[in-house]
PDB file of C-alpha atoms in Angstrom:
ATOM      1  CA  GLU X   1      -9.422  -8.511  27.864  1.00 94.00           C
ATOM      2  CA  VAL X   2      -8.764  -4.928  26.850  1.00 95.00           C
ATOM      3  CA  GLN X   3     -12.120  -3.344  26.145  1.00 97.00           C
ATOM      4  CA  LEU X   4     -14.523  -0.465  26.571  1.00 98.00           C
ATOM      5  CA  LEU X   5     -18.213  -1.128  27.058  1.00 97.00           C
ATOM      6  CA  GLU X   6     -20.714   1.700  26.791  1.00 96.00           C
ATOM      7  CA  SER X   7     -24.212   1.697  28.209  1.00 95.00           C
ATOM      8  CA  GLY X   8     -27.028   4.099  28.905  1.00 96.00           C
ATOM      9  CA  GLY X   9     -28.244   5.041  25.460  1.00 93.00           C
ATOM     10  CA  GLY X  10     -31.912   5.118  24.597  1.00 95.00           C
ATOM     11  CA  LEU X  11     -34.854   7.182  23.453  1.00 97.00           C
ATOM     12  CA  VAL X  12     -35.495  10.487  25.200  1.00 97.00           C
ATOM     13  CA  GLN X  13     -37.628  13.515  24.492  1.00 97.00           C
ATOM     14  CA  PRO X  14     -36.202  16.927  23.629  1.00 97.00           C
ATOM     15  CA  GLY X  15     -35.149  18.812  26.723  1.00 97.00           C
ATOM     16  CA  GLU X  16     -34.587  15.688  28.796  1.00 97.00           C
ATOM     17  CA  SER X  17     -31.370  14.404  30.341  1.00 97.00           C
ATOM     18  CA  LEU X  18     -29.435  11.157  30.134  1.00 97.00           C
ATOM     19  CA  ARG X  19     -26.208   9.740  31.539  1.00 98.00           C
ATOM     20  CA  MET X  20     -24.035   7.373  29.593  1.00 98.00           C
ATOM     21  CA  SER X  21     -21.385   5.128  31.074  1.00 98.00           C
ATOM     22  CA  CYS X  22     -18.313   3.419  29.688  1.00 98.00           C
ATOM     23  CA  ALA X  23     -16.747   0.555  31.623  1.00 98.00           C
ATOM     24  CA  ALA X  24     -13.051   0.037  30.955  1.00 97.00           C
ATOM     25  CA  SER X  25     -11.086  -3.139  31.505  1.00 97.00           C
ATOM     26  CA  GLY X  26      -7.719  -4.650  30.710  1.00 96.00           C
ATOM     27  CA  PHE X  27      -5.605  -1.487  30.885  1.00 96.00           C
ATOM     28  CA  ALA X  28      -4.542   1.191  33.370  1.00 96.00           C
ATOM     29  CA  PHE X  29      -7.663   3.331  33.076  1.00 96.00           C
ATOM     30  CA  SER X  30      -6.371   6.039  35.384  1.00 95.00           C
ATOM     31  CA  SER X  31      -3.333   6.696  33.186  1.00 96.00           C
ATOM     32  CA  PHE X  32      -5.055   7.792  29.991  1.00 96.00           C
ATOM     33  CA  VAL X  33      -7.103  10.638  28.608  1.00 95.00           C
ATOM     34  CA  MET X  34     -10.574   9.342  27.793  1.00 96.00           C
ATOM     35  CA  SER X  35     -12.975  10.822  25.269  1.00 97.00           C
ATOM     36  CA  TRP X  36     -16.481  10.622  23.905  1.00 98.00           C
ATOM     37  CA  VAL X  37     -16.902  10.721  20.136  1.00 98.00           C
ATOM     38  CA  ARG X  38     -20.290  10.647  18.450  1.00 98.00           C
ATOM     39  CA  GLN X  39     -21.607   9.828  15.013  1.00 98.00           C
ATOM     40  CA  ALA X  40     -24.972  11.061  13.826  1.00 98.00           C
ATOM     41  CA  PRO X  41     -26.864   8.735  11.471  1.00 96.00           C
ATOM     42  CA  GLY X  42     -25.118   8.652   8.110  1.00 95.00           C
ATOM     43  CA  LYS X  43     -22.548  11.239   9.206  1.00 97.00           C
ATOM     44  CA  GLY X  44     -18.910  11.332  10.188  1.00 97.00           C
ATOM     45  CA  LEU X  45     -17.130  11.207  13.517  1.00 97.00           C
ATOM     46  CA  GLU X  46     -17.459  14.209  15.837  1.00 97.00           C
ATOM     47  CA  TRP X  47     -15.393  14.651  18.980  1.00 97.00           C
ATOM     48  CA  VAL X  48     -17.609  15.535  21.944  1.00 97.00           C
ATOM     49  CA  SER X  49     -15.529  15.709  25.097  1.00 97.00           C
ATOM     50  CA  SER X  50     -12.326  14.584  26.812  1.00 95.00           C
ATOM     51  CA  VAL X  51     -11.155  14.241  30.399  1.00 95.00           C
ATOM     52  CA  SER X  52      -7.622  14.151  31.745  1.00 94.00           C
ATOM     53  CA  PRO X  53      -6.291  11.078  33.562  1.00 94.00           C
ATOM     54  CA  SER X  54      -6.852  12.735  36.921  1.00 94.00           C
ATOM     55  CA  GLY X  55     -10.333  13.888  35.994  1.00 94.00           C
ATOM     56  CA  ILE X  56      -9.460  17.458  36.876  1.00 95.00           C
ATOM     57  CA  SER X  57      -9.277  18.855  33.338  1.00 94.00           C
ATOM     58  CA  THR X  58     -12.221  18.555  30.980  1.00 95.00           C
ATOM     59  CA  TYR X  59     -12.724  19.691  27.403  1.00 95.00           C
ATOM     60  CA  TYR X  60     -15.858  20.070  25.306  1.00 96.00           C
ATOM     61  CA  ALA X  61     -16.905  20.690  21.741  1.00 96.00           C
ATOM     62  CA  ASP X  62     -18.680  23.996  21.310  1.00 95.00           C
ATOM     63  CA  SER X  63     -21.838  22.116  20.302  1.00 96.00           C
ATOM     64  CA  VAL X  64     -22.199  20.554  23.764  1.00 97.00           C
ATOM     65  CA  LYS X  65     -20.452  23.042  26.064  1.00 97.00           C
ATOM     66  CA  GLY X  66     -22.670  23.986  28.973  1.00 97.00           C
ATOM     67  CA  ARG X  67     -25.014  21.037  28.422  1.00 98.00           C
ATOM     68  CA  PHE X  68     -22.759  17.961  28.727  1.00 98.00           C
ATOM     69  CA  THR X  69     -20.468  16.995  31.593  1.00 98.00           C
ATOM     70  CA  ILE X  70     -17.739  14.383  31.341  1.00 98.00           C
ATOM     71  CA  SER X  71     -16.370  12.657  34.406  1.00 97.00           C
ATOM     72  CA  ARG X  72     -14.564   9.517  35.459  1.00 97.00           C
ATOM     73  CA  ASP X  73     -14.472   7.245  38.487  1.00 96.00           C
ATOM     74  CA  THR X  74     -11.083   5.552  38.660  1.00 95.00           C
ATOM     75  CA  SER X  75     -12.240   3.309  41.505  1.00 95.00           C
ATOM     76  CA  LYS X  76     -14.802   1.829  39.142  1.00 97.00           C
ATOM     77  CA  ASN X  77     -12.775   2.182  35.930  1.00 97.00           C
ATOM     78  CA  THR X  78     -15.754   3.962  34.445  1.00 98.00           C
ATOM     79  CA  LEU X  79     -16.190   7.022  32.240  1.00 98.00           C
ATOM     80  CA  TYR X  80     -19.415   9.020  32.245  1.00 98.00           C
ATOM     81  CA  LEU X  81     -21.188  11.561  30.078  1.00 98.00           C
ATOM     82  CA  GLN X  82     -24.038  13.501  31.647  1.00 98.00           C
ATOM     83  CA  MET X  83     -26.149  15.059  28.927  1.00 98.00           C
ATOM     84  CA  ASN X  84     -28.739  17.751  29.644  1.00 97.00           C
ATOM     85  CA  SER X  85     -31.094  19.815  27.492  1.00 97.00           C
ATOM     86  CA  LEU X  86     -30.964  17.247  24.737  1.00 97.00           C
ATOM     87  CA  SER X  87     -32.139  18.088  21.244  1.00 97.00           C
ATOM     88  CA  ALA X  88     -32.654  16.166  18.021  1.00 97.00           C
ATOM     89  CA  GLU X  89     -29.176  17.287  16.915  1.00 97.00           C
ATOM     90  CA  ASP X  90     -27.713  15.129  19.696  1.00 98.00           C
ATOM     91  CA  THR X  91     -29.095  11.960  18.131  1.00 98.00           C
ATOM     92  CA  ALA X  92     -26.090   9.770  17.413  1.00 98.00           C
ATOM     93  CA  VAL X  93     -24.114   6.705  18.339  1.00 98.00           C
ATOM     94  CA  TYR X  94     -21.822   7.683  21.188  1.00 98.00           C
ATOM     95  CA  TYR X  95     -18.446   5.993  21.440  1.00 98.00           C
ATOM     96  CA  CYS X  96     -16.023   6.177  24.311  1.00 98.00           C
ATOM     97  CA  ALA X  97     -12.397   5.979  23.277  1.00 97.00           C
ATOM     98  CA  LYS X  98      -8.974   5.733  24.906  1.00 97.00           C
ATOM     99  CA  ARG X  99      -6.463   8.289  23.757  1.00 95.00           C
ATOM    100  CA  ASP X 100      -2.828   7.380  23.319  1.00 93.00           C
ATOM    101  CA  PRO X 101      -0.360  10.095  24.407  1.00 90.00           C
ATOM    102  CA  ILE X 102       0.601  10.630  20.738  1.00 88.00           C
ATOM    103  CA  GLY X 103      -2.970  11.770  20.109  1.00 90.00           C
ATOM    104  CA  HIS X 104      -4.710   8.908  18.393  1.00 95.00           C
ATOM    105  CA  TYR X 105      -7.485   6.690  19.704  1.00 96.00           C
ATOM    106  CA  ASP X 106      -6.280   3.124  19.980  1.00 96.00           C
ATOM    107  CA  LEU X 107      -9.295   1.594  21.693  1.00 97.00           C
ATOM    108  CA  TRP X 108     -12.969   2.223  21.033  1.00 98.00           C
ATOM    109  CA  GLY X 109     -16.131   0.915  22.591  1.00 97.00           C
ATOM    110  CA  GLN X 110     -18.899  -0.632  20.524  1.00 97.00           C
ATOM    111  CA  GLY X 111     -21.030   2.492  20.848  1.00 97.00           C
ATOM    112  CA  THR X 112     -24.424   3.252  22.360  1.00 97.00           C
ATOM    113  CA  LEU X 113     -27.279   4.881  20.469  1.00 97.00           C
ATOM    114  CA  LEU X 114     -29.007   7.996  21.728  1.00 97.00           C
ATOM    115  CA  THR X 115     -32.205   9.032  19.990  1.00 97.00           C
ATOM    116  CA  VAL X 116     -33.799  12.340  20.893  1.00 97.00           C
ATOM    117  CA  SER X 117     -37.326  12.532  19.561  1.00 96.00           C
ATOM    118  CA  SER X 118     -40.800  13.454  20.661  1.00 94.00           C
TER     119      SER X 118
ATOM    120  CA  TYR H   1      -8.476  23.320  11.905  1.00 92.00           C
ATOM    121  CA  VAL H   2     -10.227  21.640   8.991  1.00 95.00           C
ATOM    122  CA  LEU H   3      -9.410  18.308   7.378  1.00 97.00           C
ATOM    123  CA  THR H   4     -10.725  17.651   3.889  1.00 98.00           C
ATOM    124  CA  GLN H   5     -11.260  14.163   2.477  1.00 98.00           C
ATOM    125  CA  PRO H   6     -12.832  13.076  -0.815  1.00 97.00           C
ATOM    126  CA  PRO H   7     -16.304  11.653  -0.156  1.00 97.00           C
ATOM    127  CA  SER H   8     -15.646   8.488  -2.095  1.00 97.00           C
ATOM    128  CA  VAL H   9     -12.974   6.393  -3.738  1.00 97.00           C
ATOM    129  CA  SER H  10     -13.600   3.380  -5.954  1.00 97.00           C
ATOM    130  CA  VAL H  11     -11.042   0.685  -6.616  1.00 97.00           C
ATOM    131  CA  ALA H  12     -10.957  -2.751  -8.191  1.00 97.00           C
ATOM    132  CA  PRO H  13      -9.865  -5.770  -6.171  1.00 96.00           C
ATOM    133  CA  GLY H  14      -6.115  -6.215  -6.240  1.00 97.00           C
ATOM    134  CA  GLN H  15      -5.469  -2.584  -7.119  1.00 97.00           C
ATOM    135  CA  THR H  16      -4.240   0.280  -4.945  1.00 97.00           C
ATOM    136  CA  ALA H  17      -6.506   2.751  -3.158  1.00 97.00           C
ATOM    137  CA  ARG H  18      -5.190   6.145  -2.127  1.00 98.00           C
ATOM    138  CA  ILE H  19      -7.219   8.233   0.298  1.00 98.00           C
ATOM    139  CA  THR H  20      -6.154  11.817   0.822  1.00 98.00           C
ATOM    140  CA  CYS H  21      -6.568  14.122   3.787  1.00 98.00           C
ATOM    141  CA  GLY H  22      -5.923  17.799   3.208  1.00 98.00           C
ATOM    142  CA  GLY H  23      -5.152  20.417   5.821  1.00 96.00           C
ATOM    143  CA  ASP H  24      -3.096  23.566   6.255  1.00 96.00           C
ATOM    144  CA  LYS H  25       0.529  22.487   6.821  1.00 96.00           C
ATOM    145  CA  ILE H  26      -0.729  19.036   7.808  1.00 96.00           C
ATOM    146  CA  GLY H  27       2.808  17.763   7.196  1.00 97.00           C
ATOM    147  CA  SER H  28       3.783  19.357  10.509  1.00 95.00           C
ATOM    148  CA  LYS H  29       1.196  17.313  12.386  1.00 95.00           C
ATOM    149  CA  SER H  30       0.822  13.643  13.248  1.00 96.00           C
ATOM    150  CA  VAL H  31      -1.973  12.088  11.214  1.00 97.00           C
ATOM    151  CA  HIS H  32      -3.949   9.056  12.253  1.00 98.00           C
ATOM    152  CA  TRP H  33      -6.304   6.931  10.173  1.00 98.00           C
ATOM    153  CA  TYR H  34      -9.342   4.858  11.139  1.00 98.00           C
ATOM    154  CA  GLN H  35     -11.335   2.252   9.265  1.00 98.00           C
ATOM    155  CA  GLN H  36     -15.035   1.923  10.032  1.00 98.00           C
ATOM    156  CA  LYS H  37     -17.198  -0.804   8.590  1.00 97.00           C
ATOM    157  CA  PRO H  38     -21.019  -0.533   8.665  1.00 95.00           C
ATOM    158  CA  GLY H  39     -22.444  -0.963  12.126  1.00 94.00           C
ATOM    159  CA  GLN H  40     -19.030  -1.208  13.750  1.00 97.00           C
ATOM    160  CA  ALA H  41     -16.803   1.060  15.796  1.00 97.00           C
ATOM    161  CA  PRO H  42     -13.796   2.726  14.163  1.00 98.00           C
ATOM    162  CA  VAL H  43     -10.529   0.795  14.151  1.00 97.00           C
ATOM    163  CA  LEU H  44      -7.124   2.468  14.088  1.00 97.00           C
ATOM    164  CA  VAL H  45      -5.182   1.377  11.002  1.00 98.00           C
ATOM    165  CA  VAL H  46      -2.326   3.906  10.868  1.00 98.00           C
ATOM    166  CA  TYR H  47      -1.025   6.293  13.539  1.00 97.00           C
ATOM    167  CA  ASP H  48       1.645   8.960  13.628  1.00 96.00           C
ATOM    168  CA  ASP H  49       1.601   9.312   9.846  1.00 97.00           C
ATOM    169  CA  ARG H  50       2.915   5.860   8.945  1.00 97.00           C
ATOM    170  CA  ASP H  51       2.966   3.442  11.896  1.00 97.00           C
ATOM    171  CA  ARG H  52       0.650   0.445  12.020  1.00 97.00           C
ATOM    172  CA  PRO H  53      -0.910  -1.040  15.160  1.00 95.00           C
ATOM    173  CA  SER H  54      -0.307  -4.721  15.682  1.00 95.00           C
ATOM    174  CA  GLY H  55      -2.652  -6.833  13.615  1.00 95.00           C
ATOM    175  CA  ILE H  56      -3.032  -4.322  10.789  1.00 97.00           C
ATOM    176  CA  PRO H  57      -1.767  -5.731   7.481  1.00 96.00           C
ATOM    177  CA  GLU H  58       1.265  -4.219   5.784  1.00 97.00           C
ATOM    178  CA  ARG H  59      -1.043  -3.403   2.874  1.00 97.00           C
ATOM    179  CA  PHE H  60      -2.057  -0.312   4.856  1.00 98.00           C
ATOM    180  CA  SER H  61       0.485   2.498   4.815  1.00 97.00           C
ATOM    181  CA  GLY H  62       0.531   6.212   5.359  1.00 97.00           C
ATOM    182  CA  SER H  63       2.465   9.271   4.288  1.00 97.00           C
ATOM    183  CA  ASN H  64       2.286  12.948   5.138  1.00 98.00           C
ATOM    184  CA  SER H  65       3.872  15.998   3.581  1.00 97.00           C
ATOM    185  CA  GLY H  66       3.022  19.595   2.889  1.00 97.00           C
ATOM    186  CA  ASN H  67      -0.730  20.048   2.903  1.00 97.00           C
ATOM    187  CA  THR H  68      -1.726  16.437   2.221  1.00 98.00           C
ATOM    188  CA  ALA H  69      -1.624  13.161   4.104  1.00 98.00           C
ATOM    189  CA  THR H  70      -2.362   9.921   2.288  1.00 98.00           C
ATOM    190  CA  LEU H  71      -3.537   6.489   3.359  1.00 98.00           C
ATOM    191  CA  THR H  72      -2.563   3.872   0.797  1.00 98.00           C
ATOM    192  CA  VAL H  73      -4.102   0.430   0.665  1.00 98.00           C
ATOM    193  CA  THR H  74      -2.362  -1.947  -1.713  1.00 97.00           C
ATOM    194  CA  ARG H  75      -3.758  -5.213  -3.091  1.00 97.00           C
ATOM    195  CA  VAL H  76      -7.229  -4.089  -2.085  1.00 97.00           C
ATOM    196  CA  GLU H  77      -9.635  -6.787  -0.911  1.00 97.00           C
ATOM    197  CA  VAL H  78     -13.405  -6.810  -0.727  1.00 96.00           C
ATOM    198  CA  GLY H  79     -13.050  -6.746   3.059  1.00 96.00           C
ATOM    199  CA  ASP H  80     -11.360  -3.332   2.846  1.00 97.00           C
ATOM    200  CA  GLU H  81     -14.638  -1.741   1.796  1.00 97.00           C
ATOM    201  CA  ALA H  82     -15.354   0.770   4.551  1.00 98.00           C
ATOM    202  CA  ASP H  83     -15.341   4.402   5.572  1.00 98.00           C
ATOM    203  CA  TYR H  84     -11.922   5.829   6.361  1.00 98.00           C
ATOM    204  CA  TYR H  85     -11.310   8.858   8.579  1.00 98.00           C
ATOM    205  CA  CYS H  86      -8.175  10.895   9.142  1.00 98.00           C
ATOM    206  CA  GLN H  87      -7.552  12.640  12.446  1.00 98.00           C
ATOM    207  CA  VAL H  88      -5.053  15.104  13.872  1.00 96.00           C
ATOM    208  CA  TRP H  89      -4.629  16.900  17.175  1.00 92.00           C
ATOM    209  CA  ASP H  90      -5.455  20.593  16.992  1.00 88.00           C
ATOM    210  CA  SER H  91      -3.119  22.068  19.560  1.00 81.00           C
ATOM    211  CA  SER H  92      -4.674  25.516  19.275  1.00 79.00           C
ATOM    212  CA  GLY H  93      -8.027  24.164  20.391  1.00 72.00           C
ATOM    213  CA  ASP H  94      -6.627  21.327  22.468  1.00 79.00           C
ATOM    214  CA  ARG H  95      -8.912  18.867  20.759  1.00 90.00           C
ATOM    215  CA  PRO H  96      -8.905  16.157  18.091  1.00 95.00           C
ATOM    216  CA  VAL H  97     -10.155  16.954  14.623  1.00 96.00           C
ATOM    217  CA  PHE H  98     -11.582  14.358  12.251  1.00 97.00           C
ATOM    218  CA  GLY H  99     -11.857  14.531   8.514  1.00 98.00           C
ATOM    219  CA  GLY H 100     -15.273  14.092   6.954  1.00 97.00           C
ATOM    220  CA  GLY H 101     -14.549  10.518   5.925  1.00 97.00           C
ATOM    221  CA  THR H 102     -14.037   8.694   2.631  1.00 98.00           C
ATOM    222  CA  LYS H 103     -16.173   5.773   1.556  1.00 98.00           C
ATOM    223  CA  VAL H 104     -14.042   3.199  -0.212  1.00 98.00           C
ATOM    224  CA  THR H 105     -15.957   0.997  -2.608  1.00 97.00           C
ATOM    225  CA  VAL H 106     -14.365  -2.136  -3.992  1.00 96.00           C
ATOM    226  CA  LEU H 107     -15.834  -2.667  -7.433  1.00 90.00           C
TER     227      LEU H 107
END
């Protein structure tokens, strides 16, 4: 089955770190750009980060640059997001998504909730 | 690059809903549309302005010209009630850009 399955969300305190994972199955994971997109409670979709198929090139939204690190392990078909120096503004559901070469996202995970609160 | 969507659109069952997405010369870009129901992940309903993924009903269609792209949903059903987001690729920033979303209410 073609799917993405995120894990690793939870409740953390401001300033703490967390790593999210996204397990991919049913498609050639190593061939596609993968991204993280988040959605704060009651808000719209916000792109967070993307990584090239090889994992060499990474891209970040200004709001997370320097704090978040995206990576992928093609041997495990897994995408990661390491998040440091978390603040309340990072509270959101985090989705991993597969990007088609045209530029749209044709596969999304179910999302994992991160809550940053003291 | 900024995409502007109306916050809400209301439509009666069986009628046509039109959701706009405004952006500078958006007609020169490929526009993609997502449907998101409460508590669920987004689902792609139209890509590359007017193409539909398999499994998406023909009632969903898209157009794009000038400074406005439009998602049209004909013969609207109660099950179409959702938030809809447009998205383009911002080549200058090498990143995707999402519109703010439009909540479609079926009266």
